[in-house]
Short mmCIF file of C-alpha atoms in Angstrom, two decimals:
data_model
loop_
_atom_site.label_atom_id
_atom_site.label_comp_id
_atom_site.label_asym_id
_atom_site.label_seq_id
_atom_site.Cartn_x
_atom_site.Cartn_y
_atom_site.Cartn_z
CA MET D 2 109.67 85.80 -4.39
CA SER D 3 107.63 88.10 -2.25
CA LEU D 4 104.60 89.67 -2.39
CA ASN D 5 104.03 93.40 -3.27
CA ILE D 6 101.22 94.88 -0.87
CA ALA D 7 99.34 97.95 -2.39
CA VAL D 8 97.64 100.48 -0.46
CA PRO D 9 95.76 102.78 -2.54
CA ILE D 10 93.74 105.45 -1.83
CA ASP D 11 89.97 105.04 -0.49
CA THR D 12 87.99 106.92 -3.01
CA THR D 13 84.40 106.26 -0.57
CA ALA D 14 82.96 108.66 -0.01
CA GLY D 15 83.55 110.58 4.03
CA GLU D 16 86.72 107.68 4.01
CA THR D 17 89.88 108.91 6.34
CA ARG D 18 91.32 106.17 7.27
CA VAL D 19 94.47 104.20 5.58
CA PRO D 20 95.08 100.96 6.76
CA VAL D 21 98.67 100.77 6.75
CA SER D 22 100.65 103.23 8.71
CA PRO D 23 104.74 104.49 8.37
CA ASP D 24 105.64 101.99 11.62
CA THR D 25 103.43 98.97 10.15
CA THR D 26 104.74 100.20 7.00
CA LYS D 27 108.76 99.02 8.30
CA LYS D 28 107.08 95.48 10.47
CA LEU D 29 105.55 94.36 7.11
CA ILE D 30 108.47 94.82 5.34
CA GLU D 31 110.28 93.04 7.95
CA LEU D 32 107.85 89.90 6.83
CA GLY D 33 109.88 89.64 3.55
CA PHE D 34 106.31 91.97 1.58
CA THR D 35 107.29 95.27 -0.20
CA VAL D 36 105.28 98.14 0.59
CA SER D 37 103.29 100.45 -2.17
CA ILE D 38 101.51 103.13 -1.70
CA GLU D 39 99.22 105.51 -3.77
CA LYS D 40 101.06 109.24 -3.02
CA GLY D 41 98.62 110.79 -0.43
CA ALA D 42 97.02 107.78 0.46
CA GLY D 43 97.65 108.90 4.60
CA ALA D 44 97.00 112.55 3.99
CA GLN D 45 93.54 112.63 5.92
CA SER D 46 95.17 110.61 8.30
CA GLN D 47 98.24 112.43 9.07
CA PHE D 48 100.49 110.31 7.54
CA SER D 49 102.50 111.58 4.90
CA ASP D 50 103.88 110.72 1.84
CA GLN D 51 107.82 111.08 3.04
CA ASP D 52 106.60 109.29 6.49
CA TYR D 53 106.16 106.65 4.22
CA LEU D 54 109.11 106.42 2.17
CA ASP D 55 111.06 106.61 5.36
CA SER D 56 109.36 103.31 6.81
CA GLY D 57 111.26 101.64 3.40
CA ALA D 58 107.67 101.91 0.99
CA THR D 59 107.70 103.47 -2.72
CA ILE D 60 105.22 106.09 -3.48
CA GLU D 61 103.48 105.22 -6.50
CA SER D 62 101.12 108.06 -8.59
CA ASP D 63 99.93 105.84 -11.26
CA VAL D 64 96.57 103.58 -9.81
CA ALA D 65 96.32 101.79 -12.74
CA LYS D 66 100.12 100.93 -12.40
CA LEU D 67 99.29 100.31 -8.60
CA TYR D 68 96.73 98.34 -8.68
CA ALA D 69 98.88 96.07 -11.55
CA ASN D 70 102.04 95.24 -10.26
CA ALA D 71 100.12 94.39 -5.93
CA ASP D 72 100.44 90.83 -5.51
CA VAL D 73 97.32 91.48 -1.90
CA LEU D 74 95.44 94.98 -2.33
CA LEU D 75 94.61 96.77 1.53
CA LYS D 76 91.58 99.00 1.74
CA LEU D 77 89.25 99.43 3.75
CA ASN D 78 85.74 99.67 1.76
CA ALA D 79 84.50 96.68 -0.51
CA PRO D 80 85.69 97.52 -4.44
CA GLU D 81 84.22 99.93 -6.46
CA ALA D 82 82.78 99.36 -9.85
CA LYS D 83 84.33 102.34 -11.02
CA HIS D 84 86.89 104.09 -9.69
CA PRO D 85 86.68 107.49 -10.61
CA THR D 86 90.29 108.40 -11.68
CA SER D 87 91.07 105.31 -14.38
CA LYS D 88 87.75 105.40 -14.27
CA LYS D 89 88.00 100.80 -14.88
CA GLY D 90 86.21 98.50 -11.93
CA GLU D 91 88.71 98.02 -9.20
CA LEU D 92 88.87 94.22 -9.30
CA GLU D 93 89.67 94.42 -13.24
CA MET D 94 92.12 96.82 -12.60
CA LEU D 95 93.89 94.27 -9.99
CA GLY D 96 93.48 91.12 -12.09
CA ALA D 97 93.56 87.49 -11.61
CA ASN D 98 95.13 85.42 -8.56
CA LYS D 99 95.47 87.77 -6.31
CA THR D 100 94.24 88.34 -2.80
CA TRP D 101 91.91 91.46 -1.73
CA ILE D 102 91.57 92.48 2.24
CA SER D 103 88.97 94.80 2.86
CA PHE D 104 85.64 95.38 4.97
CA LEU D 105 83.66 93.45 2.86
CA ALA D 106 80.19 92.57 4.96
CA PRO D 107 79.77 89.30 3.00
CA ALA D 108 76.41 88.69 4.77
CA GLN D 109 75.08 91.74 2.69
CA ASN D 110 76.74 91.18 -0.72
CA ALA D 111 76.15 87.90 -2.00
CA ASP D 112 76.63 89.88 -5.72
CA LEU D 113 80.18 91.29 -4.98
CA LEU D 114 81.32 87.67 -3.67
CA ASP D 115 80.26 86.07 -6.90
CA ALA D 116 82.24 89.04 -9.25
CA LEU D 117 85.35 88.23 -6.77
CA LYS D 118 84.40 84.58 -7.40
CA GLU D 119 84.55 84.93 -11.19
CA ALA D 120 87.93 87.21 -10.98
CA ASN D 121 89.60 84.14 -9.77
CA ILE D 122 90.69 86.82 -6.41
CA SER D 123 90.70 85.50 -2.71
CA ALA D 124 89.08 87.92 -0.82
CA ILE D 125 89.57 88.08 3.36
CA SER D 126 86.67 89.99 4.85
CA LEU D 127 88.09 92.55 7.40
CA GLU D 128 84.72 93.10 9.66
CA SER D 129 84.37 88.51 9.56
CA ILE D 130 87.62 87.81 11.62
CA PRO D 131 86.25 85.07 14.21
CA ARG D 132 85.75 87.49 17.79
CA ILE D 133 88.12 84.65 19.58
CA SER D 134 90.67 84.95 22.40
CA ARG D 135 93.13 84.10 19.76
CA ALA D 136 92.37 86.83 17.38
CA GLN D 137 91.92 89.69 19.52
CA LYS D 138 94.67 91.71 18.23
CA MET D 139 93.28 91.53 15.27
CA ASP D 140 89.57 92.47 16.14
CA ILE D 141 89.48 95.46 13.65
CA LEU D 142 85.32 95.92 14.82
CA SER D 143 86.17 96.14 18.42
CA SER D 144 89.13 98.63 17.96
CA MET D 145 86.67 101.39 15.85
CA ALA D 146 83.80 100.43 17.98
CA ASN D 147 85.76 101.78 20.74
CA ILE D 148 86.51 105.03 18.70
CA ALA D 149 83.19 105.44 17.55
CA GLY D 150 81.21 104.93 21.36
CA TYR D 151 84.23 108.04 22.30
CA ARG D 152 83.52 109.89 19.13
CA ALA D 153 79.48 109.83 19.79
CA VAL D 154 80.22 111.61 23.16
CA VAL D 155 82.23 114.53 21.69
CA GLU D 156 79.25 114.40 17.93
CA ALA D 157 76.47 114.77 21.37
CA ALA D 158 79.00 117.53 23.09
CA HIS D 159 79.00 119.93 19.69
CA ASN D 160 75.18 118.97 19.20
CA PHE D 161 74.06 119.92 22.86
CA GLY D 162 75.13 123.12 23.20
CA ARG D 163 75.39 122.86 26.64
CA PHE D 164 77.20 121.73 29.54
CA PHE D 165 77.75 117.82 30.69
CA THR D 166 78.83 118.53 33.84
CA GLY D 167 77.24 120.08 36.71
CA GLN D 168 77.79 123.90 38.36
CA VAL D 169 76.84 126.36 40.28
CA THR D 170 77.78 129.59 40.26
CA ALA D 171 77.02 133.03 40.75
CA ALA D 172 74.74 133.24 37.88
CA GLY D 173 72.79 130.35 38.48
CA LYS D 174 72.88 126.41 39.17
CA ILE D 175 73.40 123.98 36.18
CA PRO D 176 72.43 120.46 36.62
CA PRO D 177 74.31 117.98 34.85
CA ALA D 178 73.43 116.15 31.88
CA LYS D 179 71.66 112.42 31.43
CA VAL D 180 73.13 110.43 28.67
CA LEU D 181 71.22 107.03 27.71
CA VAL D 182 73.59 104.83 26.35
CA ILE D 183 71.63 101.65 24.65
CA GLY D 184 74.10 98.25 24.37
CA ALA D 185 77.14 98.28 26.49
CA GLY D 186 79.32 96.89 24.02
CA VAL D 187 82.64 98.18 22.80
CA ALA D 188 81.10 101.00 21.97
CA GLY D 189 78.65 101.90 24.71
CA LEU D 190 81.62 101.17 26.95
CA ALA D 191 83.07 103.95 25.24
CA ALA D 192 80.55 106.22 25.09
CA ILE D 193 79.53 105.50 29.02
CA GLY D 194 83.16 106.31 30.18
CA ALA D 195 83.54 109.40 27.60
CA ALA D 196 80.21 110.52 29.01
CA LYS D 197 80.93 110.80 32.85
CA SER D 198 84.37 111.99 32.27
CA LEU D 199 82.74 115.04 31.75
CA GLY D 200 80.43 114.86 34.16
CA ALA D 201 77.45 113.41 33.28
CA ILE D 202 74.73 111.38 34.74
CA VAL D 203 75.09 107.96 32.95
CA ARG D 204 72.62 105.61 32.33
CA ALA D 205 72.66 102.53 30.29
CA PHE D 206 70.90 99.38 29.06
CA ASP D 207 71.45 96.02 27.41
CA THR D 208 69.49 92.66 27.62
CA ARG D 209 72.69 91.24 28.14
CA LEU D 210 72.66 90.61 32.09
CA GLU D 211 76.14 90.18 32.39
CA VAL D 212 77.78 93.38 31.34
CA LYS D 213 75.46 95.00 34.90
CA GLU D 214 79.10 94.81 36.39
CA GLN D 215 80.81 96.87 32.96
CA ILE D 216 78.37 99.57 33.06
CA GLN D 217 78.60 100.11 36.88
CA SER D 218 82.83 100.15 36.89
CA MET D 219 82.70 103.05 34.19
CA GLY D 220 80.24 104.57 36.52
CA GLY D 221 77.03 104.43 35.34
CA GLU D 222 73.43 103.27 36.00
CA PHE D 223 72.74 99.67 35.34
CA LEU D 224 68.98 99.78 33.61
CA THR D 225 66.87 97.02 33.07
CA VAL D 226 63.18 95.22 33.08
CA GLU D 227 60.75 93.43 35.18
CA ILE D 228 61.01 90.72 33.30
CA GLU D 229 63.72 87.68 33.12
CA GLU D 230 65.21 87.26 30.55
CA ASP D 231 69.10 86.97 29.33
CA GLY D 232 70.19 88.41 25.81
CA SER D 233 73.93 86.69 25.20
CA GLY D 234 74.15 85.73 22.03
CA ALA D 235 76.70 83.93 20.01
CA GLY D 236 79.95 86.18 19.38
CA GLY D 237 79.87 88.40 22.07
CA TYR D 238 76.54 90.00 20.42
CA ALA D 239 72.75 90.19 22.11
CA LYS D 240 70.32 88.08 20.60
CA GLN D 241 66.88 88.60 19.72
CA MET D 242 64.13 88.53 22.39
CA SER D 243 60.88 87.85 23.33
CA LYS D 244 57.76 89.77 22.24
CA GLU D 245 56.89 90.43 26.09
CA PHE D 246 60.23 91.60 27.25
CA ILE D 247 60.97 93.61 23.86
CA GLU D 248 57.26 95.82 24.75
CA ALA D 249 58.54 96.13 28.32
CA GLU D 250 61.73 97.54 26.86
CA MET D 251 60.29 100.35 24.94
CA ALA D 252 58.03 101.72 27.67
CA LEU D 253 61.15 102.12 29.64
CA PHE D 254 62.70 104.18 26.68
CA LEU D 255 60.03 106.19 26.51
CA GLU D 256 60.36 107.21 29.63
CA GLN D 257 63.57 107.97 30.00
CA ALA D 258 63.20 109.81 27.11
CA LYS D 259 61.30 112.32 28.29
CA GLU D 260 63.69 112.71 31.49
CA VAL D 261 67.50 112.33 29.14
CA ASP D 262 69.41 114.81 27.20
CA ILE D 263 70.91 112.88 25.22
CA ILE D 264 70.80 109.56 23.62
CA ILE D 265 73.78 107.04 22.35
CA THR D 266 72.16 104.02 20.28
CA THR D 267 74.52 101.03 19.43
CA ALA D 268 72.46 98.11 19.18
CA LEU D 269 73.75 96.45 15.97
CA ILE D 270 74.66 92.98 14.39
CA PRO D 271 76.95 93.06 11.53
CA GLY D 272 75.44 91.55 8.52
CA LYS D 273 71.61 92.58 10.21
CA ALA D 274 69.54 95.70 10.40
CA ALA D 275 69.18 97.60 13.07
CA PRO D 276 66.62 97.24 15.64
CA LYS D 277 64.47 99.87 15.65
CA LEU D 278 64.64 101.30 19.85
CA ILE D 279 63.77 104.93 19.54
CA THR D 280 60.24 105.24 17.83
CA GLU D 281 59.06 108.94 16.61
CA GLU D 282 57.02 109.33 19.35
CA MET D 283 60.38 108.48 21.56
CA VAL D 284 61.87 111.33 19.86
CA LYS D 285 58.60 114.05 20.42
CA ALA D 286 59.45 113.25 23.98
CA MET D 287 62.26 114.18 23.72
CA LYS D 288 62.82 118.15 25.29
CA PRO D 289 63.86 120.24 22.66
CA GLY D 290 67.47 120.77 22.56
CA SER D 291 68.18 117.01 23.24
CA VAL D 292 70.66 115.17 20.94
CA ILE D 293 70.26 111.48 19.49
CA VAL D 294 73.71 110.01 18.30
CA ASP D 295 72.68 106.60 16.29
CA LEU D 296 75.67 104.20 15.77
CA ALA D 297 73.65 101.67 13.61
CA ALA D 298 73.26 104.65 11.01
CA PRO D 299 74.92 102.09 8.90
CA ASN D 300 72.62 99.34 8.90
CA GLY D 301 69.69 101.59 8.95
CA GLY D 302 69.85 102.79 12.29
CA ASN D 303 68.10 102.24 15.82
CA CYS D 304 66.35 105.90 15.51
CA GLU D 305 62.96 105.97 13.02
CA CYS D 306 63.93 109.71 12.50
CA THR D 307 67.89 108.84 11.05
CA VAL D 308 69.38 110.03 8.54
CA LYS D 309 72.26 108.42 6.99
CA ASP D 310 75.57 110.25 6.80
CA GLU D 311 73.10 113.04 8.40
CA VAL D 312 72.58 115.79 11.31
CA VAL D 313 68.49 116.33 11.17
CA THR D 314 66.32 118.32 13.84
CA ALA D 315 63.25 116.35 14.24
CA HIS D 316 60.85 117.64 16.43
CA ASN D 317 63.30 120.26 18.08
CA VAL D 318 65.38 116.65 18.63
CA LYS D 319 69.41 116.92 16.82
CA VAL D 320 69.61 113.56 14.48
CA VAL D 321 73.40 112.38 14.46
CA GLY D 322 73.40 110.06 11.86
CA TYR D 323 77.32 109.16 10.79
CA THR D 324 78.11 106.15 9.41
CA ASN D 325 81.83 106.61 9.49
CA LEU D 326 82.62 107.91 13.69
CA ALA D 327 85.96 106.32 13.56
CA GLY D 328 86.75 107.76 10.79
CA ARG D 329 86.22 111.62 11.98
CA ALA D 330 89.40 111.10 14.48
CA ALA D 331 91.26 109.76 11.83
CA ASN D 332 94.96 109.52 12.94
CA GLN D 333 93.88 107.18 15.85
CA ALA D 334 91.15 105.26 13.80
CA SER D 335 94.36 104.94 11.45
CA THR D 336 96.79 103.37 14.18
CA LEU D 337 94.76 101.20 15.65
CA LEU D 338 93.44 99.73 12.67
CA SER D 339 96.65 99.56 10.85
CA ASN D 340 98.60 97.36 14.07
CA ASN D 341 95.00 94.62 13.63
CA VAL D 342 95.91 94.76 9.78
CA LEU D 343 99.69 94.00 10.69
CA ARG D 344 98.67 90.94 13.36
CA LEU D 345 96.16 89.71 10.49
CA VAL D 346 99.16 89.93 7.96
CA GLU D 347 101.23 88.43 10.56
CA HIS D 348 99.30 85.18 11.17
CA LEU D 349 98.40 84.42 7.22
CA CYS D 350 103.06 84.77 7.05
CA PRO D 351 104.14 82.29 9.79
CA GLU D 352 106.87 81.43 8.13
CA LYS D 353 108.47 85.52 7.71
CA ASP D 354 109.10 85.12 3.80
CA GLY D 355 106.19 87.63 2.43
CA LYS D 356 104.22 84.80 1.28
CA LEU D 357 100.46 84.50 2.29
CA HIS D 358 99.51 81.27 3.68
CA PHE D 359 95.67 80.34 2.66
CA ASP D 360 95.35 77.58 6.01
CA LEU D 361 92.23 76.47 6.02
CA GLU D 362 92.50 74.36 8.59
CA ASP D 363 92.71 77.67 10.54
CA GLU D 364 89.85 78.73 13.17
CA ILE D 365 91.12 81.91 12.13
CA THR D 366 91.27 81.85 8.75
CA ARG D 367 88.73 79.79 7.45
CA GLY D 368 86.54 83.06 8.85
CA CYS D 369 87.46 85.53 7.55
CA THR D 370 88.28 84.04 4.02
CA VAL D 371 84.83 84.72 2.06
CA VAL D 372 86.52 83.26 -1.09
CA HIS D 373 89.65 81.31 -2.00
CA ASP D 374 90.21 79.60 -5.43
CA LYS D 375 87.30 80.10 -6.98
CA ASP D 376 85.16 78.91 -4.60
CA ILE D 377 83.12 80.83 -2.28
CA LEU D 378 83.62 80.38 1.98
CA TRP D 379 81.39 81.92 3.27
CA PRO D 380 79.32 81.33 5.99
CA PRO D 381 82.14 79.80 7.63
CA PRO D 382 81.17 77.04 10.29
CA PRO D 383 80.55 78.47 13.71
CA PRO D 384 83.62 79.24 15.86
CA LYS D 385 84.46 76.66 18.19
CA LEU D 386 83.50 76.57 21.49
CA SER D 387 86.02 75.51 23.93
CA ALA D 388 86.07 73.16 26.18
CA ALA D 389 83.78 73.42 29.51
CA PRO D 390 85.70 73.55 32.52
CA GLN D 391 85.70 70.13 34.31
CA LYS D 392 83.70 70.10 37.98
CA PRO D 393 85.87 69.32 40.16
CA ALA D 394 85.75 66.33 41.42
CA VAL D 395 83.98 65.17 44.82
CA GLN D 396 86.81 64.79 47.52
CA PRO D 397 85.32 62.35 50.21
CA GLU D 398 84.86 63.92 53.50
CA PRO D 399 87.00 63.03 56.30
CA ALA D 400 86.42 60.29 58.09
CA ALA D 401 86.03 61.40 62.29
CA GLU D 402 89.10 61.14 63.95
CA PRO D 403 88.83 58.61 67.29
CA GLU D 404 89.16 59.78 70.39
CA VAL D 405 92.47 58.97 70.92
CA SER D 406 93.36 60.96 68.33
CA LYS D 407 92.50 64.39 69.66
CA VAL D 408 93.19 63.20 73.33
CA LYS D 409 97.29 62.76 71.79
CA LYS D 410 97.29 66.20 70.16
CA ALA D 411 95.51 68.34 73.06
CA LYS D 412 98.61 67.17 74.67
CA PRO D 413 101.24 68.78 73.48
CA ILE D 414 99.17 72.24 73.99
CA ALA D 415 98.59 71.31 77.80
CA LEU D 416 102.13 71.05 78.28
CA TYR D 417 103.03 74.00 76.55
CA TRP D 418 100.68 75.97 79.32
CA LEU D 419 102.30 73.97 82.12
CA VAL D 420 105.92 74.75 81.58
CA ALA D 421 104.89 78.18 80.84
CA GLY D 422 103.00 77.93 83.98
CA ALA D 423 105.60 76.78 86.56
CA LEU D 424 107.99 79.09 84.44
CA LEU D 425 106.04 82.35 85.63
CA LEU D 426 105.58 80.79 89.40
CA GLY D 427 109.72 80.44 88.96
CA LEU D 428 110.15 83.79 88.23
CA GLY D 429 107.30 85.17 90.57
CA GLN D 430 109.12 83.85 93.42
CA VAL D 431 112.26 85.60 92.66
CA ALA D 432 111.58 88.38 90.84
CA PRO D 433 111.56 91.64 92.67
CA ALA D 434 107.97 93.21 92.98
CA ASP D 435 108.06 95.67 90.47
CA PHE D 436 108.78 93.62 88.53
CA MET D 437 106.55 91.25 88.23
CA GLY D 438 103.46 94.27 88.13
CA HIS D 439 104.97 96.04 85.19
CA PHE D 440 105.33 91.83 83.64
CA THR D 441 101.77 91.14 84.69
CA VAL D 442 101.11 94.28 82.46
CA PHE D 443 102.74 93.20 79.65
CA VAL D 444 101.38 90.41 79.04
CA LEU D 445 98.31 91.11 80.15
CA SER D 446 98.60 94.22 76.90
CA ILE D 447 99.57 90.54 74.90
CA PHE D 448 97.12 89.09 75.44
CA VAL D 449 94.48 91.64 74.44
CA GLY D 450 96.36 93.12 71.58
CA TRP D 451 96.24 89.68 70.06
CA GLN D 452 92.87 88.81 70.94
CA VAL D 453 91.72 92.40 69.00
CA ILE D 454 94.17 90.82 66.22
CA TRP D 455 92.30 87.29 66.63
CA ASN D 456 88.66 88.35 66.14
CA VAL D 457 88.81 90.38 62.84
CA SER D 458 87.10 89.12 59.29
CA HIS D 459 90.57 87.76 57.42
CA SER D 460 89.64 89.99 54.59
CA LEU D 461 90.90 93.00 57.89
CA HIS D 462 94.47 91.15 58.13
CA THR D 463 96.59 93.68 56.40
CA PRO D 464 99.52 94.90 58.52
CA LEU D 465 99.00 98.53 59.11
CA MET D 466 96.12 97.10 61.08
CA ALA D 467 97.70 94.37 63.03
CA VAL D 468 100.41 97.00 63.75
CA THR D 469 97.29 99.33 64.60
CA ASN D 470 95.32 96.86 66.98
CA ALA D 471 98.53 95.82 68.91
CA ILE D 472 99.63 98.46 69.78
CA SER D 473 96.39 100.06 70.65
CA GLY D 474 95.69 97.26 72.85
CA ILE D 475 98.11 97.93 74.97
CA VAL D 476 98.01 101.39 75.20
CA ILE D 477 94.13 100.74 76.02
CA ILE D 478 95.96 98.00 78.93
CA GLY D 479 98.48 100.68 80.03
CA SER D 480 96.18 103.77 80.37
CA LEU D 481 93.38 101.94 82.41
CA LEU D 482 95.94 100.67 84.74
CA GLN D 483 97.15 104.07 85.12
CA VAL D 484 93.42 106.12 85.02
CA SER D 485 92.91 105.43 88.84
CA SER D 486 96.37 107.49 89.82
CA SER D 487 96.77 109.70 92.53
CA SER D 488 97.92 112.37 89.93
CA ALA D 489 95.36 114.02 87.40
CA ILE D 490 97.88 114.87 85.59
CA ILE D 491 98.28 111.07 85.09
CA THR D 492 94.75 110.25 85.17
CA GLY D 493 94.53 113.24 82.59
CA ILE D 494 97.05 111.73 80.15
CA ALA D 495 95.44 107.84 80.94
CA ALA D 496 91.94 109.21 79.87
CA ILE D 497 93.06 110.33 76.38
CA GLY D 498 95.05 107.45 75.61
CA ILE D 499 92.29 104.92 76.04
CA LEU D 500 89.61 108.29 73.50
CA MET D 501 92.87 108.12 71.28
CA ALA D 502 93.46 104.30 70.93
CA SER D 503 89.62 103.57 71.45
CA ILE D 504 89.49 105.85 67.97
CA ASN D 505 91.87 103.80 65.88
CA ILE D 506 91.10 100.99 66.98
CA GLY D 507 87.51 101.62 65.76
CA GLY D 508 88.46 104.44 62.85
CA GLY D 509 90.79 101.79 61.50
CA PHE D 510 87.71 98.93 61.00
CA PHE D 511 85.29 101.84 59.86
CA VAL D 512 87.94 102.80 57.47
CA THR D 513 88.80 99.37 55.88
CA ARG D 514 85.19 98.78 56.61
CA ARG D 515 84.63 101.78 52.97
CA MET D 516 86.58 100.04 51.56
CA LEU D 517 86.04 96.27 51.08
CA ASN D 518 82.47 98.04 49.74
CA MET D 519 84.19 99.28 46.84
CA PHE D 520 85.03 95.95 45.93
CA ARG D 521 81.71 93.79 46.95
CA LYS D 522 79.36 92.76 44.70
CA GLU D 523 76.20 93.62 45.05
CA GLY D 524 73.55 90.42 45.86
#
């Protein structure tokens, strides 16, 4: 018998998203499940009840019945102790031998894991899906971080009250806004791209050295400190840095706070308190009217002045502390989120039989399953690292060839020259003088054109460059032979030919070199 997936309204304050869209409802049904949606569950994400009905779901208005008939319950947030409608706990309404799927923050909610264990409910934590290549299509954290980073710039622009881009008008000159993004993960890169597209000057800081090129590719300026230390940690997150590095980092932030108009902070590791990166002293140093958007607000915030879920003014600086920025773009967030959830359910239902299969030997299933069969499985074992690629075997240097073989190789080339010379000599004996003059120009033009191409770097060997240089080489040789003509017209035309061909060759090299410099890595 296939399982029933139930999707209730998430009654958490400020939550607007829904984990199943009408499109993914169809695909869940194709996997063999039945889907029940609480009446109005998708309203804030612009998904109507009729949309779900058309996709094959059933609409349920009785909350208690929805939970009682559910085999798998899909939500965004952790179960509440008291549902506002039924006045009962959500785990109590769901009952034993069921499966709960939502964000659970297992590292911070040990009591919740105990409650799930006692209720004999299997639990899958959406934020615990391993961040490995195989699980990218299920990476809900990255999907939501991408939206949060973009939305952070929108909130900053709303509270800033000035243009991001610079303008020069008859009424005066408007300088572009300066934006500092701290942390260049998924959210940080999205913020860099959005701010740059609005015309701001964007600077970014991250302890992980490998993100430098990613920041620059988005149009941002990478900031660093004098101390050389790599902050790359496990799972794609940054690790804690040394005391000396942190002191240098804080000095850099204070210096930047005096210059920039907007600071967006994204330093957050799930399950841990957010590090304080923007002190009250830095806030005081910022210009009046500046804005700070703190994406780490759910875990206490990166700014000492952040107030959870509020926009406060501290020392004439607005500090935005919204904890669900992705939810402020509900339709887009729900669409991406539901696709991630669908891929997770597909992974748990390999047979497409409408049943969940908990293969705890599988790294993805084991990583996100925090409670199963009245056993707490958190924390999971560390992810297995891919084996390091083997270094290619050192090939022995080829033995020096004896002089005899070199002589043997040289003989055919010398023979070709002898044959070519004999043919030209024979041709010269019988051909008219005018023909030999033109033929000499032709041979010299080919030789010069070939030399021009041969001495160009291989990275510049494009068909366009090759043809252009060959033709220009022929033009130069022909013009040189005619430039000393007794006719002033011919001499003028020949001089113009030499000039234009030279500009063509030199300009081609210059433009191509500039194009290549765009892709050259800095040392």
